[in-house]
Amino acid sequence: MNTLPSRRASISRRISQVLLADTGYAILSCAGGSALHLYTLNGHLVWTAPLSAGVSSLALSPCQTSLLCGFDDGHLCAWSLHDRGVLAEYEPCPAPIVCLVIADGKLLAATARAELIVYAAPATHVVLCPGIQVNPTAGVIHVGFQRA
């Protein structure tokens, strides 16, 4: 069995979430969601991102190139997996996000208050992957929601 090496030994003892990508990456969230780490499955650290809010839910887009992060404060964003570029910022949920799912071209977010929030795909002309559409010339996309 291989373990992912860490320059900081405390990271390996405080992992709270692990997300594996078919593309050969592992995304780790530290305890309390205070940082995200992207490793190759060979154990090489690609990037580390300190966060101001705790990560409460992680999901990958169907194409495995976008990382969706739900936070304890209800915020939700989509990042490029490889360079951490912000692809979309969504209208915050009224409670911490506990689950994220992409289905039928929509992003579904469940909150700690047992609410299901449905985000429609942004109305742009460049399709990144099913469920997330981004126009790279427009910068960050802001998406509103509706309650299911």
mmCIF file of C-alpha atoms in Angstrom:
data_model
loop_
_atom_site.group_PDB
_atom_site.id
_atom_site.type_symbol
_atom_site.label_atom_id
_atom_site.label_comp_id
_atom_site.label_asym_id
_atom_site.label_seq_id
_atom_site.Cartn_x
_atom_site.Cartn_y
_atom_site.Cartn_z
ATOM 1 C CA MET A 1 0.000 0.000 0.000
ATOM 2 C CA ASN A 2 1.295 3.460 -0.894
ATOM 3 C CA THR A 3 0.605 6.556 1.121
ATOM 4 C CA LEU A 4 0.653 10.099 -0.149
ATOM 5 C CA PRO A 5 3.755 11.841 1.165
ATOM 6 C CA SER A 6 3.471 15.216 2.770
ATOM 7 C CA ARG A 7 5.974 17.934 3.454
ATOM 8 C CA ARG A 8 3.864 18.680 6.481
ATOM 9 C CA ALA A 9 3.312 15.507 8.493
ATOM 10 C CA SER A 10 0.214 16.970 10.128
ATOM 11 C CA ILE A 11 -1.715 16.876 6.823
ATOM 12 C CA SER A 12 -1.840 13.092 6.670
ATOM 13 C CA ARG A 13 -3.247 12.848 10.205
ATOM 14 C CA ARG A 14 -6.044 15.380 9.657
ATOM 15 C CA ILE A 15 -7.654 14.398 6.345
ATOM 16 C CA SER A 16 -11.435 14.740 6.481
ATOM 17 C CA GLN A 17 -12.442 14.105 2.840
ATOM 18 C CA VAL A 18 -10.889 12.291 -0.103
ATOM 19 C CA LEU A 19 -12.083 12.549 -3.692
ATOM 20 C CA LEU A 20 -10.505 10.405 -6.417
ATOM 21 C CA ALA A 21 -10.588 11.463 -10.062
ATOM 22 C CA ASP A 22 -10.555 9.040 -12.984
ATOM 23 C CA THR A 23 -7.837 11.246 -14.457
ATOM 24 C CA GLY A 24 -5.310 10.095 -11.845
ATOM 25 C CA TYR A 25 -5.621 12.651 -9.066
ATOM 26 C CA ALA A 26 -6.623 12.607 -5.420
ATOM 27 C CA ILE A 27 -8.141 15.684 -3.794
ATOM 28 C CA LEU A 28 -7.745 15.844 -0.017
ATOM 29 C CA SER A 29 -9.548 18.156 2.357
ATOM 30 C CA CYS A 30 -7.931 18.726 5.729
ATOM 31 C CA ALA A 31 -9.854 18.495 8.991
ATOM 32 C CA GLY A 32 -12.170 21.429 9.284
ATOM 33 C CA GLY A 33 -11.847 21.988 5.530
ATOM 34 C CA SER A 34 -9.200 24.646 6.045
ATOM 35 C CA ALA A 35 -7.146 23.576 3.012
ATOM 36 C CA LEU A 36 -7.386 21.498 -0.149
ATOM 37 C CA HIS A 37 -4.522 19.484 -1.593
ATOM 38 C CA LEU A 38 -4.286 17.939 -5.057
ATOM 39 C CA TYR A 39 -1.983 14.944 -5.430
ATOM 40 C CA THR A 40 -1.265 12.659 -8.343
ATOM 41 C CA LEU A 41 -1.975 9.031 -7.562
ATOM 42 C CA ASN A 42 1.819 8.579 -7.559
ATOM 43 C CA GLY A 43 1.945 10.795 -4.491
ATOM 44 C CA HIS A 44 3.259 14.025 -6.021
ATOM 45 C CA LEU A 45 1.780 17.220 -4.604
ATOM 46 C CA VAL A 46 0.369 19.343 -7.463
ATOM 47 C CA TRP A 47 -1.052 22.222 -5.414
ATOM 48 C CA THR A 48 -2.280 23.275 -1.997
ATOM 49 C CA ALA A 49 -4.995 25.867 -1.469
ATOM 50 C CA PRO A 50 -5.572 27.415 1.961
ATOM 51 C CA LEU A 51 -9.233 28.337 2.420
ATOM 52 C CA SER A 52 -11.000 30.924 4.539
ATOM 53 C CA ALA A 53 -14.197 28.853 4.928
ATOM 54 C CA GLY A 54 -14.378 25.150 5.712
ATOM 55 C CA VAL A 55 -15.063 22.724 2.857
ATOM 56 C CA SER A 56 -18.210 20.755 3.613
ATOM 57 C CA SER A 57 -18.722 18.988 0.278
ATOM 58 C CA LEU A 58 -16.636 18.123 -2.775
ATOM 59 C CA ALA A 59 -17.653 16.883 -6.215
ATOM 60 C CA LEU A 60 -16.062 16.514 -9.625
ATOM 61 C CA SER A 61 -17.734 17.460 -12.871
ATOM 62 C CA PRO A 62 -18.601 14.535 -15.160
ATOM 63 C CA CYS A 63 -15.589 15.371 -17.336
ATOM 64 C CA GLN A 64 -13.353 15.241 -14.206
ATOM 65 C CA THR A 65 -11.691 18.598 -14.932
ATOM 66 C CA SER A 66 -13.721 20.869 -12.643
ATOM 67 C CA LEU A 67 -13.804 20.708 -8.871
ATOM 68 C CA LEU A 68 -17.012 21.832 -7.164
ATOM 69 C CA CYS A 69 -16.633 22.933 -3.564
ATOM 70 C CA GLY A 70 -19.433 23.566 -1.103
ATOM 71 C CA PHE A 71 -18.492 25.443 2.050
ATOM 72 C CA ASP A 72 -19.678 25.640 5.653
ATOM 73 C CA ASP A 73 -20.858 29.197 5.056
ATOM 74 C CA GLY A 74 -23.125 28.157 2.142
ATOM 75 C CA HIS A 75 -20.840 29.401 -0.636
ATOM 76 C CA LEU A 76 -20.306 27.246 -3.689
ATOM 77 C CA CYS A 77 -17.768 27.551 -6.484
ATOM 78 C CA ALA A 78 -16.341 25.625 -9.426
ATOM 79 C CA TRP A 79 -12.583 25.584 -9.979
ATOM 80 C CA SER A 80 -10.412 24.215 -12.725
ATOM 81 C CA LEU A 81 -8.911 21.099 -11.172
ATOM 82 C CA HIS A 82 -5.446 21.608 -12.591
ATOM 83 C CA ASP A 83 -4.736 25.296 -12.012
ATOM 84 C CA ARG A 84 -7.366 26.309 -9.394
ATOM 85 C CA GLY A 85 -8.767 28.975 -11.703
ATOM 86 C CA VAL A 86 -12.269 30.002 -10.634
ATOM 87 C CA LEU A 87 -14.761 28.915 -13.312
ATOM 88 C CA ALA A 88 -18.036 29.860 -11.630
ATOM 89 C CA GLU A 89 -19.307 31.342 -8.390
ATOM 90 C CA TYR A 90 -22.806 30.386 -7.367
ATOM 91 C CA GLU A 91 -25.291 32.336 -5.274
ATOM 92 C CA PRO A 92 -24.682 31.204 -1.658
ATOM 93 C CA CYS A 93 -27.038 28.694 -0.092
ATOM 94 C CA PRO A 94 -28.839 29.686 3.116
ATOM 95 C CA ALA A 95 -27.059 26.957 5.122
ATOM 96 C CA PRO A 96 -23.896 24.802 4.967
ATOM 97 C CA ILE A 97 -23.757 22.542 1.912
ATOM 98 C CA VAL A 98 -23.693 18.845 2.789
ATOM 99 C CA CYS A 99 -23.946 17.226 -0.662
ATOM 100 C CA LEU A 100 -23.323 18.196 -4.308
ATOM 101 C CA VAL A 101 -24.512 16.327 -7.417
ATOM 102 C CA ILE A 102 -24.485 17.194 -11.118
ATOM 103 C CA ALA A 103 -27.474 15.702 -12.934
ATOM 104 C CA ASP A 104 -29.351 16.533 -16.138
ATOM 105 C CA GLY A 105 -27.348 19.702 -16.746
ATOM 106 C CA LYS A 106 -28.101 21.081 -13.296
ATOM 107 C CA LEU A 107 -26.126 21.317 -10.083
ATOM 108 C CA LEU A 108 -28.013 20.099 -7.017
ATOM 109 C CA ALA A 109 -26.897 21.171 -3.548
ATOM 110 C CA ALA A 110 -28.345 19.782 -0.325
ATOM 111 C CA THR A 111 -27.998 21.944 2.776
ATOM 112 C CA ALA A 112 -27.762 21.225 6.489
ATOM 113 C CA ARG A 113 -31.353 22.548 6.804
ATOM 114 C CA ALA A 114 -32.645 19.708 4.575
ATOM 115 C CA GLU A 115 -33.145 22.063 1.606
ATOM 116 C CA LEU A 116 -32.447 21.048 -1.974
ATOM 117 C CA ILE A 117 -31.115 23.927 -4.056
ATOM 118 C CA VAL A 118 -31.116 23.615 -7.855
ATOM 119 C CA TYR A 119 -28.653 25.668 -9.893
ATOM 120 C CA ALA A 120 -29.317 25.841 -13.611
ATOM 121 C CA ALA A 121 -26.341 25.673 -15.936
ATOM 122 C CA PRO A 122 -25.069 29.179 -16.761
ATOM 123 C CA ALA A 123 -26.432 30.490 -20.063
ATOM 124 C CA THR A 124 -23.169 30.821 -21.967
ATOM 125 C CA HIS A 125 -22.024 29.571 -25.323
ATOM 126 C CA VAL A 126 -18.905 27.561 -24.478
ATOM 127 C CA VAL A 127 -19.594 24.160 -22.932
ATOM 128 C CA LEU A 128 -16.884 22.956 -20.551
ATOM 129 C CA CYS A 129 -18.598 19.716 -19.628
ATOM 130 C CA PRO A 130 -22.101 18.471 -18.874
ATOM 131 C CA GLY A 131 -23.569 20.535 -16.061
ATOM 132 C CA ILE A 132 -21.065 23.388 -16.125
ATOM 133 C CA GLN A 133 -20.811 25.897 -18.952
ATOM 134 C CA VAL A 134 -18.176 28.595 -18.977
ATOM 135 C CA ASN A 135 -17.337 31.416 -21.344
ATOM 136 C CA PRO A 136 -13.588 31.955 -20.845
ATOM 137 C CA THR A 137 -13.718 35.498 -22.239
ATOM 138 C CA ALA A 138 -16.391 36.576 -19.740
ATOM 139 C CA GLY A 139 -14.371 35.765 -16.619
ATOM 140 C CA VAL A 140 -16.075 34.285 -13.572
ATOM 141 C CA ILE A 141 -19.706 33.348 -14.040
ATOM 142 C CA HIS A 142 -22.264 34.085 -11.314
ATOM 143 C CA VAL A 143 -25.174 31.654 -11.082
ATOM 144 C CA GLY A 144 -28.438 32.035 -9.138
ATOM 145 C CA PHE A 145 -30.575 29.228 -7.738
ATOM 146 C CA GLN A 146 -34.125 28.051 -7.158
ATOM 147 C CA ARG A 147 -35.445 25.872 -4.351
ATOM 148 C CA ALA A 148 -36.638 22.444 -5.445
#
